[in-house]
């Protein structure tokens, strides 16, 4: 069976115009022209938790008082235009080819990559309905960009839980209780979790605790978008 990325030679990119401004693409450009890429909103953020800050920070005030279980956080931007629309097309619109350019952009921002990356797993039923796991597709591209291993079977999801986007932070934490199992017997001391969107951080925190209990010493988070807390 052909993987989504092996189908690129069949489907290619949708057309030869930028998907944002619709102007013609140059020779080495893929979905977006360099002018639109330069205008992707990338507000400064805390390198520990991922929250947007006024200035780039290694640790924000919230991390100093209550640090997250992971060590480093890398992201492309906030869950806003155009990343919000692109992630929605990738995740729910079946446009699996978007994982390639988005994963490439994310990989370029990772300055100290982990030796191995682990995608957030989907339950088999959800993966069947979607036909692919967007986090796995992203992780494979990021692994290639950062010369890392992609351990896509290291963790499995054992419970089919409701979608996290419909739940509050406390409901998300309860929803994830005993939802994952660590399958890998040996892991590097330093690994990264790859996801498309981080909102409350409940999922990646649960996975981080699972990895730390399994002997990993440092866990980082790689994601496309961070969702600011609701005001």
Short mmCIF file of C-alpha atoms in Angstrom, two decimals:
data_model
loop_
_atom_site.label_atom_id
_atom_site.label_comp_id
_atom_site.label_asym_id
_atom_site.label_seq_id
_atom_site.Cartn_x
_atom_site.Cartn_y
_atom_site.Cartn_z
CA UNK A 1 0.00 0.00 0.00
CA UNK A 2 1.31 3.45 -0.90
CA UNK A 3 1.88 5.90 1.91
CA UNK A 4 0.45 9.43 1.59
CA UNK A 5 3.88 10.89 0.82
CA UNK A 6 4.61 8.29 -1.88
CA UNK A 7 1.47 9.57 -3.61
CA UNK A 8 2.95 13.03 -4.10
CA UNK A 9 4.29 12.05 -7.50
CA UNK A 10 0.71 11.20 -8.52
CA UNK A 11 -1.20 14.13 -7.04
CA UNK A 12 1.56 16.76 -6.97
CA UNK A 13 0.66 20.16 -5.49
CA UNK A 14 -2.86 21.45 -6.24
CA UNK A 15 -1.64 24.11 -8.69
CA UNK A 16 1.26 26.42 -9.51
CA UNK A 17 -0.08 29.43 -7.59
CA UNK A 18 0.43 30.44 -3.97
CA UNK A 19 -2.39 29.03 -1.86
CA UNK A 20 -2.63 32.28 0.10
CA UNK A 21 -2.14 35.21 -2.28
CA UNK A 22 -2.80 33.22 -5.52
CA UNK A 23 0.16 34.76 -7.34
CA UNK A 24 2.38 32.48 -9.48
CA UNK A 25 4.98 30.47 -7.58
CA UNK A 26 8.69 30.65 -8.36
CA UNK A 27 10.65 27.58 -9.36
CA UNK A 28 11.62 26.34 -5.89
CA UNK A 29 8.44 27.38 -4.06
CA UNK A 30 5.83 24.78 -3.14
CA UNK A 31 2.46 25.79 -1.72
CA UNK A 32 3.24 29.32 -0.60
CA UNK A 33 5.41 32.07 -2.02
CA UNK A 34 8.27 33.43 0.06
CA UNK A 35 6.45 36.74 0.56
CA UNK A 36 3.50 35.00 2.26
CA UNK A 37 5.85 32.78 4.26
CA UNK A 38 7.65 35.88 5.53
CA UNK A 39 4.29 37.17 6.75
CA UNK A 40 3.25 34.07 8.69
CA UNK A 41 2.52 35.51 12.16
CA UNK A 42 5.21 34.36 14.57
CA UNK A 43 4.73 36.21 17.86
CA UNK A 44 7.42 35.72 20.52
CA UNK A 45 6.79 32.94 23.00
CA UNK A 46 8.10 31.21 26.09
CA UNK A 47 10.55 28.49 25.07
CA UNK A 48 9.48 26.39 28.06
CA UNK A 49 5.66 26.29 27.89
CA UNK A 50 4.92 27.79 24.46
CA UNK A 51 2.72 30.66 25.68
CA UNK A 52 2.88 33.91 23.73
CA UNK A 53 4.98 36.59 25.44
CA UNK A 54 5.88 40.22 24.79
CA UNK A 55 9.52 39.24 24.22
CA UNK A 56 11.19 35.88 23.53
CA UNK A 57 11.76 34.18 26.88
CA UNK A 58 13.46 31.01 28.08
CA UNK A 59 10.92 30.82 30.93
CA UNK A 60 7.89 32.98 31.60
CA UNK A 61 6.59 33.87 35.06
CA UNK A 62 4.09 31.03 35.00
CA UNK A 63 6.86 28.51 34.28
CA UNK A 64 8.95 29.85 37.15
CA UNK A 65 6.12 29.18 39.60
CA UNK A 66 4.69 26.03 37.99
CA UNK A 67 6.91 24.59 35.23
CA UNK A 68 5.46 22.07 32.77
CA UNK A 69 6.88 18.53 32.78
CA UNK A 70 8.63 19.01 29.42
CA UNK A 71 11.79 21.07 28.88
CA UNK A 72 11.62 22.83 25.50
CA UNK A 73 8.73 23.98 23.32
CA UNK A 74 8.97 24.72 19.60
CA UNK A 75 6.06 26.06 17.55
CA UNK A 76 5.34 27.84 14.28
CA UNK A 77 2.78 30.28 15.64
CA UNK A 78 -0.61 30.73 17.24
CA UNK A 79 -3.79 28.97 16.16
CA UNK A 80 -4.78 31.86 13.90
CA UNK A 81 -4.79 32.73 10.19
CA UNK A 82 -3.27 31.22 8.12
CA UNK A 83 -2.09 28.32 10.30
CA UNK A 84 -5.56 27.66 11.68
CA UNK A 85 -7.03 27.19 8.21
CA UNK A 86 -4.07 25.08 7.06
CA UNK A 87 -4.24 22.78 10.08
CA UNK A 88 -7.99 22.39 9.63
CA UNK A 89 -7.49 21.44 5.97
CA UNK A 90 -4.80 18.93 6.93
CA UNK A 91 -6.70 17.42 9.84
CA UNK A 92 -10.30 17.42 8.66
CA UNK A 93 -10.11 18.19 4.94
CA UNK A 94 -8.05 15.17 3.98
CA UNK A 95 -5.23 17.32 2.55
CA UNK A 96 -2.44 15.10 3.86
CA UNK A 97 0.11 16.71 1.52
CA UNK A 98 0.07 19.84 3.73
CA UNK A 99 2.07 17.91 6.32
CA UNK A 100 5.12 18.10 4.06
CA UNK A 101 5.54 21.92 3.83
CA UNK A 102 4.23 22.51 7.37
CA UNK A 103 6.59 19.90 8.83
CA UNK A 104 9.43 21.40 6.85
CA UNK A 105 8.72 24.86 8.29
CA UNK A 106 8.53 23.46 11.81
CA UNK A 107 11.77 21.53 11.43
CA UNK A 108 13.59 24.70 10.35
CA UNK A 109 12.71 26.35 13.70
CA UNK A 110 14.12 23.58 15.91
CA UNK A 111 17.57 24.68 17.01
CA UNK A 112 18.42 21.81 19.38
CA UNK A 113 16.63 18.74 18.04
CA UNK A 114 16.04 15.61 20.05
CA UNK A 115 17.55 12.34 18.71
CA UNK A 116 14.04 10.90 18.31
CA UNK A 117 10.52 12.23 17.77
CA UNK A 118 7.25 10.57 18.80
CA UNK A 119 3.91 11.63 17.27
CA UNK A 120 0.81 11.94 19.43
CA UNK A 121 -1.05 8.68 18.66
CA UNK A 122 -4.64 8.35 17.49
CA UNK A 123 -6.97 5.59 18.56
CA UNK A 124 -7.34 3.02 15.73
CA UNK A 125 -11.02 3.92 15.26
CA UNK A 126 -10.25 7.61 14.80
CA UNK A 127 -7.35 6.85 12.52
CA UNK A 128 -9.62 4.62 10.45
CA UNK A 129 -12.19 7.40 10.06
CA UNK A 130 -9.50 9.95 9.12
CA UNK A 131 -7.34 7.47 7.12
CA UNK A 132 -4.12 8.94 8.55
CA UNK A 133 -2.62 10.46 11.69
CA UNK A 134 -1.58 14.04 10.93
CA UNK A 135 0.89 14.02 13.84
CA UNK A 136 2.67 10.98 12.38
CA UNK A 137 2.93 12.64 8.96
CA UNK A 138 4.34 15.79 10.57
CA UNK A 139 6.75 13.78 12.75
CA UNK A 140 8.19 11.98 9.73
CA UNK A 141 8.93 15.27 7.98
CA UNK A 142 10.37 16.87 11.12
CA UNK A 143 12.55 13.80 11.71
CA UNK A 144 13.93 14.09 8.21
CA UNK A 145 14.57 17.84 8.62
CA UNK A 146 16.34 17.41 11.97
CA UNK A 147 18.11 14.11 11.16
CA UNK A 148 16.21 12.35 13.97
CA UNK A 149 14.46 9.01 14.33
CA UNK A 150 10.68 8.87 14.05
CA UNK A 151 9.34 6.37 16.60
CA UNK A 152 5.73 6.31 15.39
CA UNK A 153 4.86 3.12 17.29
CA UNK A 154 6.46 4.04 20.63
CA UNK A 155 3.12 4.97 22.24
CA UNK A 156 -0.37 3.68 21.48
CA UNK A 157 -3.77 5.02 22.46
CA UNK A 158 -5.80 2.38 24.28
CA UNK A 159 -9.07 4.26 24.87
CA UNK A 160 -11.31 5.89 22.27
CA UNK A 161 -11.98 9.20 24.00
CA UNK A 162 -14.13 12.21 22.99
CA UNK A 163 -12.42 14.93 20.96
CA UNK A 164 -10.33 17.19 23.22
CA UNK A 165 -11.39 20.39 21.46
CA UNK A 166 -14.89 20.13 22.99
CA UNK A 167 -13.67 19.83 26.60
CA UNK A 168 -12.43 22.14 29.35
CA UNK A 169 -8.94 21.73 30.81
CA UNK A 170 -10.14 19.64 33.77
CA UNK A 171 -12.31 17.53 31.46
CA UNK A 172 -9.37 17.01 29.12
CA UNK A 173 -7.19 15.74 31.96
CA UNK A 174 -9.88 13.31 33.09
CA UNK A 175 -10.51 12.27 29.49
CA UNK A 176 -6.86 11.26 29.07
CA UNK A 177 -6.56 9.19 32.25
CA UNK A 178 -4.94 5.86 31.29
CA UNK A 179 -5.59 6.57 27.61
CA UNK A 180 -2.02 5.81 26.49
CA UNK A 181 0.45 2.95 26.87
CA UNK A 182 4.21 2.99 26.30
CA UNK A 183 5.12 0.21 23.89
CA UNK A 184 8.79 0.95 23.23
CA UNK A 185 11.17 -1.03 25.44
CA UNK A 186 14.14 1.29 24.94
CA UNK A 187 14.11 5.00 24.21
CA UNK A 188 16.79 7.69 23.96
CA UNK A 189 17.24 9.88 27.03
CA UNK A 190 16.04 12.87 25.00
CA UNK A 191 12.89 12.68 22.83
CA UNK A 192 10.34 15.11 21.39
CA UNK A 193 6.56 14.80 21.09
CA UNK A 194 5.06 16.04 17.81
CA UNK A 195 1.49 17.35 17.59
CA UNK A 196 -0.44 19.68 15.31
CA UNK A 197 -2.09 21.95 17.92
CA UNK A 198 -1.40 22.38 21.66
CA UNK A 199 -4.23 24.03 23.60
CA UNK A 200 -4.19 23.34 27.33
CA UNK A 201 -1.21 21.01 27.06
CA UNK A 202 -3.10 18.15 28.72
CA UNK A 203 -2.31 15.60 26.01
CA UNK A 204 1.39 16.36 25.70
CA UNK A 205 1.70 16.56 29.52
CA UNK A 206 0.15 13.10 29.88
CA UNK A 207 2.53 11.72 27.25
CA UNK A 208 5.50 13.47 28.87
CA UNK A 209 4.76 11.89 32.25
CA UNK A 210 4.44 8.51 30.54
CA UNK A 211 7.83 8.90 28.87
CA UNK A 212 9.53 10.13 32.04
CA UNK A 213 8.21 7.10 33.92
CA UNK A 214 9.64 4.97 31.11
CA UNK A 215 13.16 6.26 31.70
CA UNK A 216 13.38 9.28 29.36
CA UNK A 217 15.21 12.20 30.97
CA UNK A 218 14.20 15.10 28.72
CA UNK A 219 11.04 15.60 26.67
CA UNK A 220 10.50 18.48 24.23
CA UNK A 221 7.34 19.54 22.40
CA UNK A 222 7.15 20.31 18.67
CA UNK A 223 3.86 21.65 17.35
CA UNK A 224 2.47 23.78 14.54
CA UNK A 225 0.16 25.95 16.63
CA UNK A 226 -0.39 27.02 20.20
CA UNK A 227 -3.88 28.08 21.26
CA UNK A 228 -3.88 30.99 23.74
CA UNK A 229 -6.14 30.57 26.81
CA UNK A 230 -9.67 31.86 26.41
CA UNK A 231 -10.21 35.30 27.85
#
